[in-house]
Amino acid sequence: MRIYADNAATTKISRKARDAMISVMDEVYGNPSSLHSEGQRAAEVLLKAREDIADCLGCSADEIYFTSGGSESDNTAIVSAVKYAEKRGKRHIVTTAFEHHAVLHAIKKLEAQGYEATYLDVHENGIVRPDEVEKAIREDTALVSVMYANNEIGTIQPISEIGRICNEKKILFHTDAVQAAGHVKLDVGELGVDYLALSAHKFHGPRGIGVLYAKRRATLSPLIEGGAQEKNRRAGTENLPAIAGMAAALKDAVSGIDETACRVSAMRDKLIDGLLKIPHTVLNGDKESRLPGNVNVCFEGIEGESLLLMLDMMGVAASSGSACTSGSLDPSHVLLAIGRPHEIAHGSLRLTIDDENTDEEIEKMTDIIPKVVEKLRDMSPVWDDLQKGRNKYVIQ
Amino acid sequence: MLYSEKVMDHFTNPRNVGKLDDADGVGEVGNAKCGDIMKIYLKIDGDVITDVKFNTFGCGSAIATSSMATEMIKGKPLSEALELTNKAVVEALDGLPPQKIHCSVLAEEAVKAAIKDYFDNTGKEYDPALFKGGHSCDNCCNG
């Protein structure tokens, strides 16, 4: 039996999401924009999905916009906020050094167009400090964008505190909640956000569909021009089967979310404790303020891609922030942002579990991983130098 | 699949892994910052490589190219080992993904560095042009 421990990359579709999609594909083939009965039936299904998702997030249905996923939602929010604020002469963005590339690259593009950005430190624990957000805000700040939980190290950010600061200063606030939605309770009112992005396939929904929550007062400018769908904010015939699947998946994930989070966190902690018994291993990101299913560690003296290949052969699907797995030459920007040196960041392993994993799987991983690490260390000249005292350990 | 069957075979069952305490020549190339280091140990008798071992820190293809390179030079005269090219290693492995070609360059350089070390240790004369080019890793990553 294989162990799937890469749920932050994507999740297996749930039975409820699959059934909802198939039923829409089979029976609700009309276009929601059409006046005839088939069309109106589709419009009803669309509205119901919008209401269900709004219920899960604590907002009203007219604040929910359907997009192709997290990246589109993030890009739309950032571009909209900046366009709006620019009319008032504001051209500065506050964000963090370890955002998802959907945010970082969108902001880099704006910087190339003359906007300014401040990238806040996320410190060794992988958590941004609200007082530093406050200090970074200037007269000309257009937008603050801070992710809810980091996609690699799972650390949860103090979003409601940042939300209060932004509301006081009347600055638009966006959060990329792609990793958090369906795993921790989200209430947009409590969070004080103007924009929130989520993606269905991270909580057992289908791929290629996501949500952008935009508060009523927050403007949205379309990235794609065309029809009048989504109140003229996002053109294109709605992907109704995927939307229905997403709504079913989110409803399912949100019901009993606290119990699930509790059970998954217990498995996570067992796995972390097991892995930290391996000498010269360190946990990346705060141990407490982290997503229920996220485990991310660095092993000194080995490289992540070879670790992943070996784990895959032994039946474990995982991920790493090593440069070799990304196709770029540098290791994960997230691990560098929390101060891990390059040579340590190359030896990272991310295991992301959820409610479909079992205690037995955790035990199996705690048994397999130390053996694989040992095998790779045995053939590593870096490890040899460390053991012989020719170099000093970075991880004690 | 990212890698060929041959690459996976050499990664899973690497040939000649280990160290030689009484090596006649040792070559180490790459750096930990970039994510790959290869170290090759040679035992040389006359002008023949009688034994070879390697230690590698790196990705799957770094381990597989080290393994293949050691297999290709074992039992060979030095003159032949010096002619080993990264291209020959890649071909012997039935190809590597484009972003992994630098691993094969590292393997060629590690073999050359070990032979140069042997020449230096024994005071043998050689044409320095054989070893020009230096480490391919110097400019490969930031910092």
Coordinates of C-alpha atoms in Angstrom, one line a residue:
Chain A
M1 CA 0.0 0.0 0.0
R2 CA 1.3 3.4 -0.9
I3 CA 1.2 6.3 1.6
Y4 CA 0.1 9.6 0.1
A5 CA 1.8 12.4 2.2
D6 CA 1.7 15.3 -0.3
N7 CA -1.7 16.8 0.4
A8 CA -0.4 20.3 0.2
A9 CA 0.4 19.7 -3.5
T10 CA -3.1 18.3 -4.1
T11 CA -5.6 16.0 -2.5
K12 CA -7.6 13.1 -3.7
I13 CA -11.1 14.1 -4.7
S14 CA -13.8 13.2 -2.1
R15 CA -16.7 11.0 -2.9
K16 CA -19.2 13.8 -2.2
A17 CA -17.4 16.2 -4.6
R18 CA -17.2 13.6 -7.3
D19 CA -20.9 12.7 -6.9
A20 CA -21.9 16.4 -7.1
M21 CA -19.8 16.9 -10.2
I22 CA -21.2 13.8 -12.0
S23 CA -24.8 14.8 -11.2
V24 CA -24.3 18.3 -12.6
M25 CA -22.5 17.0 -15.7
D26 CA -25.3 14.5 -16.3
E27 CA -28.3 16.6 -15.5
V28 CA -27.5 20.3 -15.4
Y29 CA -26.2 21.0 -18.8
G30 CA -27.7 24.4 -19.4
N31 CA -25.8 27.6 -19.4
P32 CA -26.6 29.7 -16.3
S33 CA -26.7 32.8 -18.5
S34 CA -29.6 31.3 -20.6
L35 CA -33.2 32.3 -20.1
H36 CA -34.7 28.9 -20.8
S37 CA -35.5 26.4 -18.1
E38 CA -32.3 24.4 -18.6
G39 CA -30.3 27.6 -18.1
Q40 CA -32.3 28.7 -15.1
R41 CA -31.8 25.2 -13.5
A42 CA -28.1 25.8 -13.9
A43 CA -28.3 29.3 -12.5
E44 CA -30.0 27.8 -9.4
V45 CA -27.2 25.2 -8.9
L46 CA -24.7 28.0 -9.3
L47 CA -26.4 30.2 -6.7
K48 CA -26.7 27.3 -4.3
A49 CA -23.0 26.5 -4.6
R50 CA -22.2 30.2 -4.0
E51 CA -24.5 30.3 -0.9
D52 CA -22.9 27.1 0.5
I53 CA -19.4 28.5 0.1
A54 CA -20.4 31.8 1.6
D55 CA -21.8 29.9 4.6
C56 CA -18.5 28.1 5.1
L57 CA -16.6 31.4 5.0
G58 CA -19.1 33.5 7.0
C59 CA -19.9 36.0 4.2
S60 CA -22.7 36.7 1.8
A61 CA -23.1 35.0 -1.5
D62 CA -22.5 38.2 -3.5
E63 CA -19.0 38.4 -2.1
I64 CA -18.0 35.1 -3.7
Y65 CA -16.4 35.0 -7.1
F66 CA -15.5 31.8 -8.9
T67 CA -12.1 31.7 -10.6
S68 CA -9.8 29.0 -12.1
G69 CA -8.0 28.6 -8.8
G70 CA -5.7 30.1 -6.2
S71 CA -3.3 31.7 -8.6
E72 CA -6.0 33.5 -10.5
S73 CA -7.7 34.6 -7.2
D74 CA -4.4 36.0 -5.9
N75 CA -3.6 37.8 -9.1
T76 CA -7.0 39.3 -9.4
A77 CA -7.0 40.5 -5.8
I78 CA -3.6 42.1 -6.0
V79 CA -4.1 43.8 -9.4
S80 CA -7.6 45.0 -8.4
A81 CA -6.4 46.5 -5.1
V82 CA -3.4 48.2 -6.7
K83 CA -5.5 49.7 -9.6
Y84 CA -8.0 51.0 -7.1
A85 CA -5.4 52.6 -4.8
E86 CA -3.3 54.0 -7.6
K87 CA -6.1 56.4 -8.4
R88 CA -5.4 57.8 -4.9
G89 CA -1.7 58.0 -5.6
K90 CA -0.8 54.9 -3.6
R91 CA 1.9 52.7 -5.1
H92 CA 3.4 50.7 -2.3
I93 CA 2.7 47.0 -1.3
V94 CA 3.5 45.3 2.0
T95 CA 3.9 41.5 1.8
T96 CA 6.2 38.8 3.2
A97 CA 9.3 37.1 1.9
F98 CA 7.7 33.7 1.8
E99 CA 4.4 34.1 0.0
H100 CA 3.4 31.7 -2.7
H101 CA 4.7 32.6 -6.1
A102 CA 1.2 33.5 -7.3
V103 CA 1.6 36.5 -4.9
L104 CA 5.3 37.1 -5.2
H105 CA 5.5 37.0 -8.9
A106 CA 2.4 39.2 -9.3
I107 CA 4.0 41.8 -7.0
K108 CA 7.4 41.5 -8.8
K109 CA 5.6 42.3 -12.0
L110 CA 4.1 45.4 -10.4
E111 CA 7.6 46.4 -9.1
A112 CA 8.8 46.2 -12.7
Q113 CA 6.1 48.7 -13.6
G114 CA 7.3 51.1 -10.9
Y115 CA 5.4 50.0 -7.8
E116 CA 7.3 49.6 -4.6
A117 CA 7.1 46.6 -2.3
T118 CA 8.3 45.8 1.2
Y119 CA 9.0 42.1 1.9
L120 CA 8.6 41.5 5.6
D121 CA 10.9 39.1 7.5
V122 CA 9.2 35.9 8.7
H123 CA 11.8 35.1 11.3
E124 CA 13.1 31.7 12.2
N125 CA 9.7 30.4 13.3
G126 CA 8.1 31.3 10.0
I127 CA 5.6 33.9 11.4
V128 CA 5.3 37.5 10.4
R129 CA 5.0 40.0 13.3
P130 CA 2.0 42.3 13.3
D131 CA 4.0 45.2 14.7
E132 CA 6.4 44.9 11.8
V133 CA 3.5 45.0 9.4
E134 CA 2.3 48.2 11.1
K135 CA 5.7 49.8 10.9
A136 CA 6.0 48.9 7.2
I137 CA 2.7 50.6 6.3
R138 CA 3.3 54.0 4.7
E139 CA 1.1 56.9 3.6
D140 CA 1.2 55.5 0.1
T141 CA 0.6 51.8 0.9
A142 CA -2.1 50.4 -1.4
L143 CA -2.3 46.8 -0.2
V144 CA -1.1 44.4 2.5
S145 CA -0.9 40.8 1.3
V146 CA 0.0 38.1 3.9
M147 CA -0.8 34.4 3.4
Y148 CA -3.0 32.6 6.0
A149 CA -0.7 29.6 6.2
N150 CA 2.5 28.9 4.4
N151 CA 2.4 26.2 1.7
E152 CA 5.8 24.7 2.5
I153 CA 6.2 24.9 6.3
G154 CA 2.5 25.3 7.3
T155 CA 3.0 28.2 9.7
I156 CA -0.2 30.1 10.4
Q157 CA 0.0 33.8 10.3
P158 CA -1.7 36.3 12.7
I159 CA -4.2 37.3 10.1
S160 CA -6.9 38.8 12.4
E161 CA -4.3 41.0 14.1
I162 CA -3.0 42.2 10.8
G163 CA -6.6 42.7 9.7
R164 CA -7.3 45.0 12.6
I165 CA -4.2 47.1 11.7
C166 CA -5.3 47.4 8.1
N167 CA -8.9 48.3 9.0
E168 CA -7.7 51.0 11.3
K169 CA -5.4 52.4 8.7
K170 CA -8.0 51.8 5.9
I171 CA -5.7 49.8 3.8
L172 CA -6.9 46.9 1.6
F173 CA -5.8 43.5 3.0
H174 CA -5.5 40.3 1.0
T175 CA -4.8 36.8 2.3
D176 CA -3.9 33.7 0.3
A177 CA -5.7 31.1 2.3
V178 CA -5.2 28.3 -0.3
Q179 CA -3.5 26.0 2.3
A180 CA -5.8 26.8 5.1
A181 CA -9.3 26.5 3.6
G182 CA -11.0 23.3 4.6
H183 CA -8.3 22.6 7.2
V184 CA -8.8 25.3 9.8
K185 CA -11.9 27.4 10.5
L186 CA -12.0 30.6 8.4
D187 CA -14.4 33.4 9.1
V188 CA -13.7 36.4 6.8
G189 CA -15.4 38.8 9.3
E190 CA -13.2 37.7 12.2
L191 CA -10.2 37.9 9.9
G192 CA -10.9 41.4 8.7
V193 CA -9.7 40.7 5.2
D194 CA -10.9 42.4 2.0
Y195 CA -9.8 39.6 -0.3
L196 CA -9.3 35.9 0.4
A197 CA -8.2 33.3 -2.1
L198 CA -8.8 29.6 -2.0
S199 CA -8.5 26.6 -4.3
A200 CA -10.8 23.5 -4.3
H201 CA -8.2 20.8 -5.0
K202 CA -6.5 21.5 -1.6
F203 CA -9.5 20.2 0.3
H204 CA -10.6 17.2 -1.8
G205 CA -12.4 19.2 -4.5
P206 CA -11.6 19.3 -8.2
R207 CA -8.6 21.1 -9.8
G208 CA -9.0 24.2 -11.9
I209 CA -11.6 25.9 -9.7
G210 CA -11.2 28.4 -6.9
V211 CA -12.8 31.3 -5.1
L212 CA -11.9 34.9 -4.6
Y213 CA -13.8 36.4 -1.7
A214 CA -14.0 40.1 -2.1
K215 CA -15.7 42.2 0.6
R216 CA -18.5 44.4 -0.8
R217 CA -16.6 47.6 -0.5
A218 CA -13.5 46.1 -2.2
T219 CA -13.3 46.7 -5.9
L220 CA -12.5 44.0 -8.4
S221 CA -11.2 44.5 -11.9
P222 CA -11.4 41.7 -14.3
L223 CA -8.2 40.0 -15.6
I224 CA -10.2 38.5 -18.5
E225 CA -12.6 40.5 -20.6
G226 CA -15.7 39.0 -22.1
G227 CA -19.2 38.1 -20.9
A228 CA -21.1 39.4 -17.9
Q229 CA -20.5 36.4 -15.6
E230 CA -19.6 36.9 -12.0
K231 CA -21.2 40.4 -12.1
N232 CA -18.8 41.5 -14.9
R233 CA -15.8 40.7 -12.8
R234 CA -14.7 37.4 -14.4
A235 CA -15.8 36.6 -17.9
G236 CA -16.3 33.0 -19.2
T237 CA -19.0 30.4 -18.9
E238 CA -19.0 29.1 -15.4
N239 CA -17.4 25.7 -14.8
L240 CA -20.5 24.4 -13.1
P241 CA -19.5 20.8 -12.4
A242 CA -16.3 22.0 -10.8
I243 CA -18.1 24.7 -8.8
A244 CA -20.7 22.2 -7.5
G245 CA -17.8 19.8 -6.6
M246 CA -15.9 22.6 -4.8
A247 CA -19.0 23.5 -2.8
A248 CA -19.6 19.9 -1.8
A249 CA -16.0 19.4 -0.9
L250 CA -15.8 22.6 1.2
K251 CA -19.1 21.8 3.1
D252 CA -17.7 18.4 3.8
A253 CA -14.4 19.7 5.0
V254 CA -15.9 22.3 7.2
S255 CA -18.3 20.0 9.0
G256 CA -16.5 18.6 12.0
I257 CA -13.4 20.7 11.1
D258 CA -12.2 21.0 14.7
E259 CA -12.4 17.3 15.4
T260 CA -10.6 16.5 12.2
A261 CA -7.9 19.1 12.9
C262 CA -7.4 17.7 16.3
R263 CA -7.0 14.1 15.0
V264 CA -4.7 15.1 12.2
S265 CA -2.5 17.3 14.5
A266 CA -2.0 14.4 16.8
M267 CA -0.7 12.3 13.9
R268 CA 1.4 15.3 12.8
D269 CA 3.0 15.6 16.2
K270 CA 3.8 11.9 16.4
L271 CA 5.5 12.1 13.0
I272 CA 7.5 15.2 13.9
D273 CA 8.6 13.6 17.2
G274 CA 9.6 10.5 15.3
L275 CA 11.6 12.3 12.7
L276 CA 13.3 14.6 15.2
K277 CA 14.9 11.5 16.8
I278 CA 17.1 11.3 13.7
P279 CA 20.4 13.1 14.7
H280 CA 21.1 16.5 13.1
T281 CA 17.5 17.1 12.0
V282 CA 15.5 20.3 12.5
L283 CA 11.8 21.2 12.2
N284 CA 11.1 24.0 9.9
G285 CA 8.5 26.5 11.2
D286 CA 6.8 27.0 14.5
K287 CA 5.7 23.7 16.1
E288 CA 2.4 25.1 17.6
S289 CA 1.1 27.7 15.1
R290 CA 1.1 25.4 12.1
L291 CA -1.4 23.6 9.9
P292 CA -2.7 20.3 11.3
G293 CA -1.2 18.2 8.5
N294 CA 2.1 19.9 7.9
V295 CA 5.5 18.3 8.7
N296 CA 8.6 19.9 7.3
V297 CA 12.1 19.0 8.4
C298 CA 15.7 19.4 7.2
F299 CA 18.2 16.6 7.5
E300 CA 21.8 17.6 7.5
G301 CA 24.2 16.0 5.0
I302 CA 21.7 14.8 2.3
E303 CA 19.9 16.2 -0.7
G304 CA 16.1 16.2 -1.0
E305 CA 15.5 14.9 -4.5
S306 CA 17.4 11.6 -3.9
L307 CA 15.5 11.4 -0.6
L308 CA 12.1 11.7 -2.4
L309 CA 13.1 9.2 -5.1
M310 CA 14.0 6.6 -2.5
L311 CA 10.9 7.3 -0.4
D312 CA 8.8 7.0 -3.6
M313 CA 10.3 3.6 -4.3
M314 CA 9.4 2.6 -0.7
G315 CA 5.9 3.7 -1.2
V316 CA 5.8 7.2 0.3
A317 CA 4.8 10.2 -1.8
A318 CA 6.4 13.3 -0.3
S319 CA 7.9 16.7 -1.4
S320 CA 11.0 18.7 -0.9
G321 CA 12.3 22.3 -1.1
S322 CA 15.5 21.2 -2.7
A323 CA 16.7 23.1 -5.8
C324 CA 16.8 19.8 -7.7
T325 CA 13.1 19.2 -7.3
S326 CA 12.1 22.7 -8.5
G327 CA 14.1 22.8 -11.7
S328 CA 15.7 26.0 -10.5
L329 CA 19.2 26.3 -9.1
D330 CA 18.2 27.7 -5.7
P331 CA 16.5 25.8 -2.9
S332 CA 13.1 26.9 -1.6
H333 CA 12.6 30.7 -1.0
V334 CA 10.6 29.8 2.0
L335 CA 13.4 27.9 3.7
L336 CA 15.9 30.6 2.9
A337 CA 13.4 33.2 4.3
I338 CA 13.4 31.5 7.7
G339 CA 17.2 31.6 7.6
R340 CA 18.1 28.1 6.6
P341 CA 21.5 28.1 4.7
H342 CA 21.4 26.7 1.2
E343 CA 23.2 23.4 2.1
I344 CA 20.6 22.7 4.8
A345 CA 17.6 23.8 2.7
H346 CA 18.6 21.3 0.0
G347 CA 18.0 18.5 2.5
S348 CA 14.4 19.3 3.3
L349 CA 11.4 17.0 3.4
R350 CA 7.8 18.0 3.4
L351 CA 5.1 15.5 4.5
T352 CA 1.6 16.8 4.3
I353 CA -1.0 14.5 5.8
D354 CA -4.8 14.8 6.3
D355 CA -7.8 12.9 7.6
E356 CA -7.3 10.1 5.0
N357 CA -4.0 9.1 6.6
T358 CA -3.9 6.6 9.4
D359 CA -1.8 6.0 12.6
E360 CA -0.4 2.9 10.9
E361 CA 0.9 5.0 8.0
I362 CA 2.5 7.5 10.5
E363 CA 4.3 4.5 12.2
K364 CA 5.4 3.2 8.8
M365 CA 6.9 6.5 7.8
T366 CA 8.6 6.9 11.2
D367 CA 10.2 3.5 10.5
I368 CA 11.1 4.0 6.8
I369 CA 12.4 7.6 6.8
P370 CA 15.3 7.2 9.3
K371 CA 16.6 4.2 7.2
V372 CA 16.5 6.2 4.0
V373 CA 18.3 9.1 5.6
E374 CA 20.9 6.8 6.9
K375 CA 21.5 5.2 3.5
L376 CA 21.9 8.6 1.8
R377 CA 24.2 9.9 4.6
D378 CA 26.4 6.8 4.2
M379 CA 27.2 7.7 0.7
S380 CA 27.4 11.5 1.3
P381 CA 30.9 13.1 1.4
V382 CA 29.3 16.0 3.3
W383 CA 28.2 13.7 6.1
D384 CA 31.6 12.0 6.1
D385 CA 33.3 15.4 6.6
L386 CA 30.9 16.3 9.4
Q387 CA 31.4 13.0 11.2
K388 CA 35.1 13.2 10.9
G389 CA 35.0 16.7 12.3
R390 CA 36.4 18.3 9.2
N391 CA 33.3 20.5 9.1
K392 CA 31.0 21.7 11.8
Y393 CA 27.3 20.7 12.0
V394 CA 24.9 23.4 11.2
I395 CA 22.0 21.5 12.9
Q396 CA 23.0 20.4 16.3
Chain B
M1 CA 9.0 9.2 -15.5
L2 CA 11.7 11.8 -15.0
Y3 CA 14.5 9.3 -15.3
S4 CA 15.4 6.4 -17.6
E5 CA 15.4 2.9 -16.3
K6 CA 19.2 2.9 -16.3
V7 CA 19.4 6.0 -14.2
M8 CA 16.9 4.5 -11.7
D9 CA 19.0 1.3 -11.7
H10 CA 22.2 3.1 -10.9
F11 CA 20.4 5.3 -8.4
T12 CA 18.8 2.4 -6.6
N13 CA 21.8 0.1 -6.8
P14 CA 24.8 2.4 -7.1
R15 CA 28.0 0.6 -8.1
N16 CA 31.3 1.4 -6.3
V17 CA 29.9 3.3 -3.4
G18 CA 32.3 3.9 -0.6
K19 CA 35.8 5.2 0.2
L20 CA 39.3 4.0 -0.3
D21 CA 41.5 4.7 2.7
D22 CA 44.7 4.0 0.7
A23 CA 43.6 5.8 -2.4
D24 CA 46.3 7.0 -4.8
G25 CA 44.2 9.9 -6.0
V26 CA 41.1 11.6 -4.6
G27 CA 39.0 14.2 -6.5
E28 CA 36.2 16.3 -5.1
V29 CA 34.1 18.7 -7.1
G30 CA 30.9 20.7 -6.6
N31 CA 29.7 22.4 -3.4
A32 CA 27.1 21.8 -0.8
K33 CA 25.6 25.2 -1.4
C34 CA 24.6 24.2 -4.9
G35 CA 23.3 20.9 -3.7
D36 CA 25.8 18.5 -5.2
I37 CA 29.3 17.2 -4.3
M38 CA 31.1 14.2 -5.9
K39 CA 34.2 12.7 -4.4
I40 CA 36.0 10.0 -6.3
Y41 CA 38.8 7.7 -4.9
L42 CA 41.2 5.9 -7.2
K43 CA 43.6 3.0 -6.7
I44 CA 46.1 3.0 -9.4
D45 CA 48.6 0.3 -10.4
G46 CA 51.1 1.2 -13.1
D47 CA 48.8 3.3 -15.3
V48 CA 45.7 1.2 -14.7
I49 CA 42.8 2.1 -12.4
T50 CA 42.5 -1.0 -10.4
D51 CA 39.8 0.2 -8.0
V52 CA 37.4 3.2 -7.7
K53 CA 34.9 4.3 -5.2
F54 CA 32.7 7.3 -4.8
N55 CA 30.7 9.3 -2.3
T56 CA 28.1 11.7 -3.6
F57 CA 25.8 14.3 -2.0
G58 CA 23.2 15.2 -4.5
C59 CA 20.1 14.4 -6.4
G60 CA 19.2 11.1 -8.1
S61 CA 21.0 11.9 -11.3
A62 CA 24.1 13.0 -9.4
I63 CA 24.3 9.6 -7.7
A64 CA 23.5 7.7 -10.9
T65 CA 26.1 9.6 -13.0
S66 CA 28.8 9.0 -10.3
S67 CA 27.9 5.3 -10.3
M68 CA 28.1 5.1 -14.1
A69 CA 31.3 7.1 -14.4
T70 CA 33.1 4.9 -11.8
E71 CA 31.9 1.8 -13.7
M72 CA 33.2 3.2 -17.0
I73 CA 36.7 3.9 -15.7
K74 CA 37.3 0.8 -13.5
G75 CA 40.0 -1.4 -14.9
K76 CA 40.9 1.1 -17.6
P77 CA 44.2 2.8 -18.3
L78 CA 44.5 6.4 -17.1
S79 CA 44.8 7.6 -20.7
E80 CA 41.4 6.2 -21.4
A81 CA 39.8 7.5 -18.2
L82 CA 41.0 10.9 -19.1
E83 CA 39.0 10.7 -22.3
L84 CA 35.8 10.1 -20.4
T85 CA 33.3 12.8 -21.4
N86 CA 30.1 13.8 -19.7
K87 CA 28.3 13.0 -23.0
A88 CA 29.5 9.4 -22.8
V89 CA 28.2 9.1 -19.3
V90 CA 24.8 10.6 -20.3
E91 CA 24.6 8.2 -23.3
A92 CA 25.5 5.2 -21.1
L93 CA 22.6 6.2 -18.9
D94 CA 20.1 6.4 -21.8
G95 CA 19.9 10.1 -21.4
L96 CA 19.2 12.7 -18.6
P97 CA 16.7 15.5 -18.4
P98 CA 18.2 18.8 -19.7
Q99 CA 18.3 20.4 -16.2
K100 CA 20.4 17.4 -15.0
I101 CA 23.2 17.5 -17.6
H102 CA 25.4 19.5 -15.2
C103 CA 25.5 16.4 -13.0
S104 CA 27.2 14.5 -15.7
V105 CA 29.7 17.4 -16.2
L106 CA 30.4 17.1 -12.5
A107 CA 31.1 13.3 -12.8
E108 CA 33.6 13.9 -15.7
E109 CA 35.3 16.6 -13.6
A110 CA 35.5 14.4 -10.5
V111 CA 37.3 11.7 -12.4
K112 CA 39.7 14.2 -13.9
A113 CA 40.3 15.8 -10.4
A114 CA 41.1 12.4 -8.9
I115 CA 43.6 11.7 -11.7
K116 CA 45.2 15.1 -11.4
D117 CA 45.5 14.5 -7.6
Y118 CA 47.3 11.2 -8.4
F119 CA 49.7 13.0 -10.8
D120 CA 50.4 15.6 -8.3
N121 CA 50.9 13.1 -5.5
T122 CA 53.4 11.0 -7.5
G123 CA 55.1 13.9 -9.2
K124 CA 54.3 12.6 -12.6
E125 CA 54.5 15.1 -15.4
Y126 CA 51.3 16.0 -17.3
D127 CA 50.0 18.5 -19.7
P128 CA 48.0 21.0 -17.6
A129 CA 45.8 21.6 -20.6
L130 CA 44.2 18.2 -19.8
F131 CA 42.7 19.7 -16.6
K132 CA 41.7 23.2 -17.6
G133 CA 38.1 24.3 -17.4
G134 CA 37.8 24.0 -13.6
H135 CA 34.7 23.3 -11.6
S136 CA 31.4 23.7 -13.4
C137 CA 29.7 24.6 -10.2
D138 CA 31.4 27.9 -9.5
N139 CA 28.6 30.0 -11.0
C140 CA 25.7 27.7 -10.6
C141 CA 23.9 29.3 -7.7
N142 CA 23.6 32.6 -6.0
G143 CA 26.0 33.3 -3.2

